[in-house]
Coordinates of C-alpha atoms and ligand atoms in Angstrom, one line a residue:
M1 CA 10.4 36.4 100.6
S2 CA 13.3 36.1 98.2
D3 CA 17.0 36.6 98.7
P4 CA 18.3 40.0 99.7
H5 CA 18.3 42.6 96.9
L6 CA 21.8 43.9 96.2
N7 CA 23.3 47.0 94.6
L8 CA 24.4 46.9 90.9
I9 CA 28.0 48.2 90.6
N10 CA 30.1 47.7 87.5
G11 CA 27.7 45.0 86.2
A12 CA 27.8 42.9 89.4
W13 CA 25.3 42.6 92.2
V14 CA 27.1 43.6 95.4
P15 CA 26.1 43.7 99.1
G16 CA 26.2 47.0 100.9
D17 CA 26.9 47.8 104.5
H18 CA 23.8 46.2 105.9
L19 CA 20.3 45.2 104.8
S20 CA 17.3 47.4 105.2
E21 CA 13.6 46.3 105.5
N22 CA 11.1 47.4 102.9
R23 CA 7.5 47.3 104.4
N24 CA 4.1 47.7 102.9
P25 CA 2.4 50.9 104.1
S26 CA -1.0 49.2 103.5
D27 CA -0.1 46.4 105.8
L28 CA 2.9 46.7 108.0
A29 CA 3.0 42.9 108.6
D30 CA 3.9 42.5 104.9
L31 CA 7.7 42.6 104.6
I32 CA 8.4 43.1 100.9
G33 CA 12.1 42.4 101.0
L34 CA 15.5 43.2 102.3
Y35 CA 17.5 45.7 100.4
A36 CA 21.2 46.5 100.5
A37 CA 22.1 49.9 102.0
G38 CA 25.3 51.1 100.3
T39 CA 28.2 53.0 101.7
A40 CA 30.3 56.0 100.5
G41 CA 32.8 53.4 99.3
D42 CA 30.1 51.8 97.1
V43 CA 29.4 55.2 95.6
T44 CA 33.1 55.6 94.9
A45 CA 33.2 52.2 93.2
A46 CA 30.1 53.0 91.2
A47 CA 31.2 56.4 90.1
G48 CA 34.6 55.0 89.1
A49 CA 33.0 52.2 87.1
A50 CA 30.7 54.7 85.4
A51 CA 33.6 57.1 84.5
A52 CA 35.5 54.2 83.0
A53 CA 32.5 52.9 81.0
Q54 CA 31.1 56.2 79.7
P55 CA 33.4 57.0 76.7
G56 CA 32.8 53.5 75.3
W57 CA 29.1 53.9 75.8
F58 CA 29.0 57.2 73.9
A59 CA 31.3 55.8 71.2
A60 CA 29.0 52.8 70.7
G61 CA 26.8 55.3 68.8
P62 CA 23.1 56.3 68.7
Q63 CA 21.8 53.0 67.3
A64 CA 23.3 51.0 70.2
R65 CA 21.8 53.4 72.7
A66 CA 18.4 53.5 71.0
D67 CA 18.3 49.7 70.8
L68 CA 19.1 49.3 74.5
L69 CA 16.4 51.8 75.5
D70 CA 13.9 50.2 73.2
R71 CA 14.6 46.7 74.8
I72 CA 14.2 48.2 78.3
A73 CA 10.8 49.7 77.3
T74 CA 9.7 46.4 75.9
R75 CA 10.7 44.5 79.0
I76 CA 9.0 47.1 81.3
E77 CA 5.8 46.7 79.3
A78 CA 6.0 42.9 79.5
D79 CA 6.6 42.9 83.2
A80 CA 4.2 45.8 83.9
T81 CA 1.9 43.9 86.2
D82 CA 4.7 42.6 88.4
I83 CA 6.4 46.0 88.6
A84 CA 3.2 47.8 89.3
T85 CA 2.3 45.3 92.0
K86 CA 5.6 45.9 93.7
L87 CA 5.3 49.6 93.3
A88 CA 1.8 49.7 94.8
R89 CA 2.9 47.4 97.6
E90 CA 5.9 49.6 98.6
E91 CA 4.6 53.1 97.8
G92 CA 0.9 52.6 98.5
K93 CA -0.7 54.1 95.4
I94 CA -3.6 52.0 94.1
L95 CA -2.8 49.4 91.5
P96 CA -4.4 51.2 88.5
E97 CA -2.3 54.3 89.3
A98 CA 0.8 52.1 89.7
L99 CA 0.1 50.4 86.3
A100 CA -0.3 53.7 84.6
E101 CA 2.9 54.9 86.1
T102 CA 4.8 51.7 85.0
R103 CA 3.5 52.0 81.5
R104 CA 4.5 55.6 81.4
A105 CA 8.0 54.5 82.4
A106 CA 8.1 52.2 79.4
Q107 CA 6.9 55.1 77.1
I108 CA 9.6 57.3 78.5
F109 CA 12.3 54.8 77.5
R110 CA 10.7 54.4 74.1
F111 CA 10.6 58.2 73.6
F112 CA 14.3 58.6 74.5
A113 CA 15.2 55.6 72.3
G114 CA 14.1 57.9 69.4
E115 CA 15.8 60.9 70.9
A116 CA 19.2 59.1 70.9
L117 CA 19.0 59.1 67.1
R118 CA 17.8 62.7 66.9
M119 CA 20.7 64.2 68.9
S120 CA 21.6 67.1 66.6
G121 CA 23.6 70.3 66.3
E122 CA 24.1 73.2 64.1
A123 CA 26.5 74.3 61.3
L124 CA 27.1 78.0 60.8
A125 CA 29.5 80.0 58.7
S126 CA 32.1 82.0 60.6
V127 CA 32.5 85.7 60.3
R128 CA 36.0 84.8 59.2
P129 CA 36.2 83.7 55.5
G130 CA 37.0 80.0 55.0
V131 CA 36.2 79.1 58.6
D132 CA 33.3 76.7 59.4
I133 CA 31.6 76.4 62.8
E134 CA 29.9 73.4 64.2
V135 CA 27.8 73.5 67.4
T136 CA 27.4 70.0 68.8
R137 CA 26.0 68.3 71.9
E138 CA 28.1 65.9 74.0
P139 CA 27.3 63.9 77.1
V140 CA 28.0 65.5 80.4
G141 CA 29.8 62.3 81.5
V142 CA 28.7 60.5 84.7
V143 CA 25.4 61.7 86.1
G144 CA 24.1 61.1 89.6
L145 CA 20.3 60.6 89.9
I146 CA 18.7 61.0 93.3
T147 CA 15.0 60.2 93.3
P148 CA 12.1 60.4 95.7
W149 CA 9.5 57.9 96.8
N150 CA 6.3 59.2 95.3
F151 CA 6.9 58.0 91.6
P152 CA 9.2 55.0 92.1
A153 CA 9.1 54.0 88.4
A154 CA 8.4 57.2 86.4
I155 CA 10.9 59.6 88.0
P156 CA 13.9 57.2 87.8
A157 CA 12.8 56.5 84.2
W158 CA 12.6 60.1 83.2
K159 CA 16.1 60.7 84.5
I160 CA 17.8 57.4 83.4
A161 CA 16.4 57.3 79.9
P162 CA 17.7 60.7 78.7
A163 CA 21.0 60.2 80.6
L164 CA 21.6 57.0 78.7
A165 CA 20.2 58.2 75.4
Y166 CA 22.6 61.1 75.2
G167 CA 25.6 58.9 76.0
N168 CA 26.1 59.5 79.8
S169 CA 26.7 56.8 82.4
V170 CA 24.6 56.7 85.5
V171 CA 24.6 56.2 89.3
L172 CA 21.1 56.0 90.6
K173 CA 20.1 56.3 94.2
P174 CA 16.4 55.7 94.8
A175 CA 14.5 56.8 98.0
E176 CA 14.9 54.5 101.0
L177 CA 11.2 53.9 101.1
V178 CA 10.9 52.4 97.6
P179 CA 14.0 50.4 96.6
G180 CA 11.9 47.6 95.2
T181 CA 10.7 49.3 92.0
A182 CA 14.2 50.7 91.3
H183 CA 15.7 47.3 91.8
M184 CA 13.4 45.8 89.3
L185 CA 14.3 48.6 86.8
A186 CA 18.0 48.0 87.4
R187 CA 17.6 44.3 86.8
I188 CA 15.8 45.0 83.5
I189 CA 18.4 47.5 82.4
H190 CA 21.2 45.0 83.3
E191 CA 19.5 42.0 81.6
A192 CA 18.7 44.1 78.5
G193 CA 22.4 44.2 77.8
C194 CA 23.5 47.5 79.3
P195 CA 27.4 47.4 79.4
A196 CA 29.0 47.0 82.8
G197 CA 29.4 50.3 84.6
V198 CA 27.1 52.3 82.3
F199 CA 24.2 52.0 84.8
N200 CA 24.8 51.5 88.5
L201 CA 22.3 51.3 91.3
V202 CA 23.4 52.2 94.9
M203 CA 20.5 52.0 97.4
G204 CA 20.8 53.5 100.8
P205 CA 20.3 56.5 103.0
G206 CA 20.4 60.0 101.5
S207 CA 22.7 61.2 104.2
V208 CA 25.3 58.6 103.2
V209 CA 24.8 57.5 99.6
G210 CA 23.2 60.7 98.3
R211 CA 25.8 62.9 100.0
A212 CA 28.7 60.8 98.6
M213 CA 27.2 61.1 95.1
V214 CA 27.2 64.9 95.4
E215 CA 30.8 64.8 96.6
A216 CA 32.1 62.2 94.2
P217 CA 34.6 63.9 91.8
Q218 CA 33.7 61.6 88.9
I219 CA 30.0 62.6 88.9
G220 CA 29.7 65.8 86.9
A221 CA 26.0 66.5 87.2
I222 CA 23.3 65.7 89.7
S223 CA 19.6 65.4 88.9
F224 CA 17.5 65.4 92.1
T225 CA 13.8 65.3 92.8
G226 CA 12.7 65.7 96.5
S227 CA 12.2 68.2 99.2
V228 CA 13.3 71.8 99.3
P229 CA 15.8 71.5 102.2
T230 CA 17.6 68.5 100.6
G231 CA 17.6 70.3 97.2
R232 CA 19.1 73.4 98.8
A233 CA 21.8 71.3 100.5
I234 CA 22.6 69.6 97.2
A235 CA 22.7 72.9 95.3
R236 CA 25.1 74.3 97.9
A237 CA 27.4 71.3 97.9
A238 CA 27.3 71.1 94.1
A239 CA 28.2 74.8 93.7
E240 CA 31.2 74.3 95.9
R241 CA 32.4 71.6 93.4
M242 CA 31.1 73.4 90.2
K243 CA 28.7 70.6 89.4
K244 CA 25.7 71.0 87.2
V245 CA 22.4 70.5 89.0
Q246 CA 18.8 70.0 88.1
L247 CA 16.5 70.2 91.1
E248 CA 12.8 69.4 91.2
M249 CA 11.3 70.2 94.5
G250 CA 7.9 71.1 96.0
G251 CA 4.8 72.8 95.0
K252 CA 1.8 74.5 96.6
N253 CA -0.2 74.3 93.5
P254 CA -3.2 76.6 93.1
M255 CA -6.4 75.6 91.3
V256 CA -8.7 78.5 90.6
V257 CA -12.5 77.9 90.2
L258 CA -14.3 80.9 88.7
D259 CA -18.0 81.5 88.9
D260 CA -18.4 80.7 85.2
A261 CA -16.8 77.2 85.6
D262 CA -18.6 74.1 84.7
L263 CA -19.2 72.7 88.2
P264 CA -18.8 69.0 87.4
T265 CA -15.5 69.7 85.5
A266 CA -14.2 71.8 88.4
V267 CA -15.1 69.3 91.0
A268 CA -13.6 66.4 89.0
A269 CA -10.4 68.4 88.4
C270 CA -10.0 69.3 92.1
L271 CA -10.9 65.8 93.4
N272 CA -8.3 64.3 91.1
G273 CA -5.7 67.0 91.6
A274 CA -5.9 67.2 95.4
F275 CA -6.5 63.6 96.5
F276 CA -5.6 61.0 93.9
S277 CA -2.3 59.3 94.6
T278 CA -3.1 60.2 98.2
G279 CA -2.1 63.8 97.4
Q280 CA 1.5 62.7 97.2
R281 CA 2.4 64.4 94.0
C282 CA 4.5 67.6 93.7
T283 CA 1.9 68.8 91.3
A284 CA -1.1 68.1 93.6
S285 CA -3.7 70.9 94.0
S286 CA -3.3 72.1 97.6
R287 CA -4.8 75.6 97.2
L288 CA -8.3 75.7 95.8
I289 CA -9.0 79.3 95.1
V290 CA -12.8 79.7 94.6
Q291 CA -14.8 82.7 93.5
S292 CA -17.7 83.7 95.8
G293 CA -20.6 83.0 93.5
I294 CA -19.8 79.3 93.0
H295 CA -18.0 78.8 96.3
D296 CA -20.8 77.2 98.3
A297 CA -22.1 74.9 95.6
F298 CA -18.5 73.9 94.7
V299 CA -17.6 73.1 98.4
A300 CA -20.8 71.1 98.9
E301 CA -20.2 68.9 95.9
L302 CA -16.5 68.5 96.4
T303 CA -17.1 67.6 100.1
R304 CA -19.7 65.0 99.1
Q305 CA -17.5 63.4 96.5
M306 CA -14.4 63.5 98.8
M307 CA -16.2 61.9 101.7
A308 CA -17.3 59.1 99.3
L309 CA -13.8 58.2 98.3
R310 CA -12.9 54.7 99.4
V311 CA -9.6 54.7 101.4
G312 CA -8.0 51.3 101.6
P313 CA -5.1 49.0 100.8
A314 CA -3.3 49.8 97.6
L315 CA -3.9 46.3 96.1
A316 CA -7.6 46.0 97.2
P317 CA -9.7 46.3 94.0
D318 CA -12.2 48.8 95.4
S319 CA -9.7 51.2 96.9
Q320 CA -9.6 54.7 95.4
I321 CA -7.1 56.2 97.8
G322 CA -4.2 54.2 99.1
P323 CA -2.3 54.8 102.4
V324 CA 0.1 57.6 103.2
V325 CA 3.6 56.3 102.5
S326 CA 5.1 56.3 106.0
V327 CA 4.4 56.8 109.7
Q328 CA 6.4 60.0 109.6
Q329 CA 4.5 61.4 106.6
L330 CA 1.2 60.5 108.3
A331 CA 2.2 62.2 111.5
G332 CA 3.1 65.3 109.4
N333 CA -0.2 65.3 107.6
L334 CA -2.1 64.9 110.9
S335 CA -0.2 67.8 112.4
Y336 CA -1.3 70.0 109.5
V337 CA -4.9 69.0 110.1
D338 CA -4.5 70.2 113.7
L339 CA -2.7 73.4 112.5
A340 CA -5.6 74.1 110.1
R341 CA -8.0 74.1 113.0
A342 CA -5.6 76.2 115.1
E343 CA -5.3 78.7 112.3
G344 CA -9.1 79.1 112.1
C345 CA -10.2 76.8 109.3
E346 CA -13.2 74.5 109.4
V347 CA -11.8 71.1 108.7
V348 CA -13.7 68.4 106.8
G349 CA -12.2 64.8 107.0
G350 CA -8.5 64.4 107.6
E351 CA -8.7 61.9 110.4
R352 CA -6.6 58.8 110.7
L353 CA -8.5 55.6 109.7
D354 CA -8.2 52.2 111.3
L355 CA -8.7 49.5 108.8
P356 CA -8.4 45.7 109.1
T357 CA -4.8 45.8 108.1
E358 CA -2.3 48.0 110.1
G359 CA -1.4 50.7 107.7
H360 CA -1.0 54.5 107.4
F361 CA -4.6 55.4 106.3
Q362 CA -6.0 58.9 106.4
R363 CA -9.3 60.3 105.1
P364 CA -8.7 63.2 102.6
A365 CA -9.2 66.6 104.1
L366 CA -10.5 70.0 103.1
F367 CA -9.5 73.1 105.1
L368 CA -12.4 75.5 104.5
N369 CA -12.3 79.3 105.0
A370 CA -8.5 79.3 104.6
R371 CA -6.5 82.5 103.9
N372 CA -3.4 82.5 101.7
D373 CA -1.3 83.8 104.6
M374 CA -1.9 80.8 106.7
R375 CA 0.8 78.2 107.0
V376 CA -1.5 75.5 105.7
A377 CA -1.8 77.6 102.5
R378 CA 1.9 78.3 102.2
E379 CA 3.8 75.1 103.2
E380 CA 3.8 71.9 101.2
I381 CA 2.0 69.1 103.1
F382 CA 2.4 66.3 100.5
G383 CA -0.7 64.5 101.6
P384 CA -4.4 64.4 100.8
C385 CA -5.1 67.8 102.2
A386 CA -6.3 71.0 100.3
A387 CA -7.0 74.5 101.6
V388 CA -10.1 76.3 100.1
I389 CA -9.6 80.0 99.8
R390 CA -12.5 82.3 98.8
V391 CA -11.9 85.2 96.4
A392 CA -14.1 87.9 95.0
D393 CA -13.0 87.9 91.3
F394 CA -10.4 86.8 88.7
D395 CA -7.9 89.6 89.6
E396 CA -7.9 88.6 93.3
A397 CA -7.5 84.9 92.3
L398 CA -4.4 85.8 90.2
V399 CA -2.8 87.6 93.1
V400 CA -3.3 84.6 95.4
V401 CA -2.1 82.2 92.7
N402 CA 1.2 84.1 92.4
D403 CA 1.6 84.8 96.1
S404 CA 3.6 81.6 96.9
D405 CA 7.2 80.6 97.3
F406 CA 6.5 77.8 94.8
G407 CA 5.7 77.9 91.1
L408 CA 5.2 74.4 89.7
S409 CA 1.7 73.9 88.3
A410 CA -1.3 76.2 88.3
G411 CA -4.8 75.4 87.1
I412 CA -8.0 77.3 86.3
C413 CA -11.6 76.1 85.7
T414 CA -13.5 78.5 83.6
T415 CA -15.6 78.7 80.4
S416 CA -14.2 82.2 79.7
L417 CA -11.6 82.2 76.9
R418 CA -10.5 85.6 78.0
H419 CA -9.8 84.5 81.6
A420 CA -8.2 81.2 80.4
R421 CA -5.9 83.1 78.1
E422 CA -5.0 85.8 80.7
F423 CA -4.3 83.0 83.3
R424 CA -2.0 81.1 81.0
R425 CA 0.0 84.3 80.5
Q426 CA 0.0 85.6 84.1
A427 CA 0.5 82.5 86.3
R428 CA 4.1 82.5 87.4
T429 CA 4.5 78.7 87.2
G430 CA 6.2 76.3 84.9
M431 CA 3.0 74.5 84.0
V432 CA -0.6 75.8 83.5
M433 CA -3.7 73.7 83.2
V434 CA -7.1 74.9 81.9
N435 CA -10.1 72.8 83.0
L436 CA -7.7 70.0 83.9
P437 CA -6.2 68.9 87.3
T438 CA -2.9 70.6 88.2
A439 CA -1.4 67.1 88.3
G440 CA -1.2 64.7 85.4
V441 CA 1.5 65.5 82.8
D442 CA 2.5 64.1 79.5
Y443 CA 5.9 62.4 79.2
H444 CA 7.1 64.0 75.9
V445 CA 7.0 67.7 76.9
P446 CA 9.0 69.7 79.5
F447 CA 8.2 69.4 83.2
G448 CA 9.3 71.8 85.8
G449 CA 8.6 75.0 87.7
T450 CA 9.7 78.5 88.8
K451 CA 10.7 80.0 92.1
G452 CA 11.3 77.5 94.9
S453 CA 9.9 74.6 92.9
S454 CA 12.8 74.0 90.4
L455 CA 16.3 74.9 89.7
G456 CA 18.2 74.3 86.5
P457 CA 17.1 73.1 83.1
R458 CA 13.7 71.4 82.5
E459 CA 13.2 67.6 82.7
Q460 CA 11.5 65.4 80.0
G461 CA 10.8 65.8 76.4
R462 CA 13.5 67.2 74.1
H463 CA 14.3 69.8 76.7
A464 CA 16.0 67.1 78.7
A465 CA 19.0 67.5 76.4
E466 CA 19.8 70.9 78.1
F467 CA 20.8 69.1 81.3
Y468 CA 22.1 65.8 80.0
T469 CA 24.4 67.3 77.4
T470 CA 27.0 70.0 77.1
V471 CA 27.4 72.2 74.1
K472 CA 30.7 72.3 72.1
T473 CA 31.5 74.9 69.5
S474 CA 34.2 73.8 67.0
Y475 CA 35.9 76.1 64.4
S476 CA 37.7 74.6 61.4
F477 CA 39.8 76.3 58.7
A478 CA 40.5 74.0 55.8
G479 CA 43.5 76.0 54.6
Ligands
LIG1 P1 11.2 63.3 100.8 O1 10.8 64.2 102.0 O2 10.3 63.4 99.6 O3 11.7 61.9 101.1 P2 14.0 64.0 100.5 O4 14.5 65.3 99.9 O5 14.3 63.8 101.9 O6 12.5 64.1 100.2 O7 14.5 62.8 99.7 C1 14.6 62.8 98.3 C2 15.8 62.0 97.9 O8 17.0 62.7 98.4 C3 15.9 60.6 98.6 O9 16.5 59.7 97.6 C4 16.8 60.8 99.7 O10 17.5 59.7 100.2 C5 17.8 61.8 99.1 N1 18.6 62.6 100.1 C6 18.2 62.9 101.4 N2 19.2 63.6 102.0 C7 20.2 63.8 101.1 C8 21.5 64.5 101.1 N3 21.9 65.1 102.2 N4 22.2 64.4 100.0 C9 21.8 63.8 98.9 N5 20.6 63.1 98.8 C10 19.8 63.1 99.9

């Protein structure tokens, strides 16, 4: 094990209050490293440094910003295997998924390198003769980025890259369970030549570091991805201080399978959407809404393929499903398996697995004969568990889809153009998938949801400018 991993504040590596252990959920005997846990004082120092550095960073111009982001992308690509191995070791997703996520992080930096050069505005004539109007975008200033554990490379990347591209400075706080990947990204950003103070990393607990970020007067905007209760607390605290917020929270994503679906396509989409990445995706399919005519054949085939999935350590070459991220998350998943039985479902799989290494392994689970008013169909579990709800027809399916507190991603498997079209229009979610898993999104287009899933402007693609910039309208009279 190497030296302790420190926070990056104003271009220097600094210790926090204490060191925190990072352990491998595939093998608890594997201590990945010791990571600094920062304090509120560290946040104050980071936010102060970021505020001092931001005007110079914006003034450096779009070429300097594009070049930095491009160098970061190149370095992530070059180090992809090392980063992905650390990611798989600390988060538990299997290595191929970790590699894909790492490469996506590089692609995001490359995309926003281009966007730095495309930052644009509008010129309009005034209603008053001789007056010109310019509408321009300016950076927000210092942005605070608070990220979750399930995508330790991609989510920090899709917040850091637009923040820097549009001329903001950054304080990043990664989730406590996955400081390793964030630390590798911070080192790359630092070594790629990011000016001191423009990017700061403060690791540590949400209740200390995250809270201090929301309270720091220099931080003008907070982008958060995580749970609904934390999102709500952040929104409340930010409103008190008139801060801009962007919140990405949970999902209870429906996947409809109609009688006219192609069965192999539907099973493949549901297997992927519900169970890959151990179901630990906010876009995971957790409500499989299946029409009566195809129900039994679909359940039989999905069950067969689900039970054949190989659950194992993230770095083992034959693993298809890695461990659950933590002991608390595993206990939560298992309690939902019990709840499904108590609510009257027939449960297939879902049991804890003992493997040669001590880790948080769980067999994926289907909750059959579920109803949409059960807690297992309404609450986000964030594990490899999906409820199967039988419906009579398309209209009933649509009612069930929209009867949710969440509205992130909705999918349908059908060969009917009419139903696909109607579904795309009627699903009250931010994203709709036809004959595709609810999870699995492109990096160059907007990501986000409706209702309890998201608050504030969309993330990713050109829409990211809505959050990371503010609009200025200037009037000039030449005389
Ligand atoms: P999860 O259940 O996915 O871990 P959380 O919402 O608890 O979701 O965590 C998401 C991120 O929010 C993490 O980085 C966590 O440390 C941070 N966080 C937790 N509590 C707070 C808080 N009160 N203020 C700000 N950030 C917080």
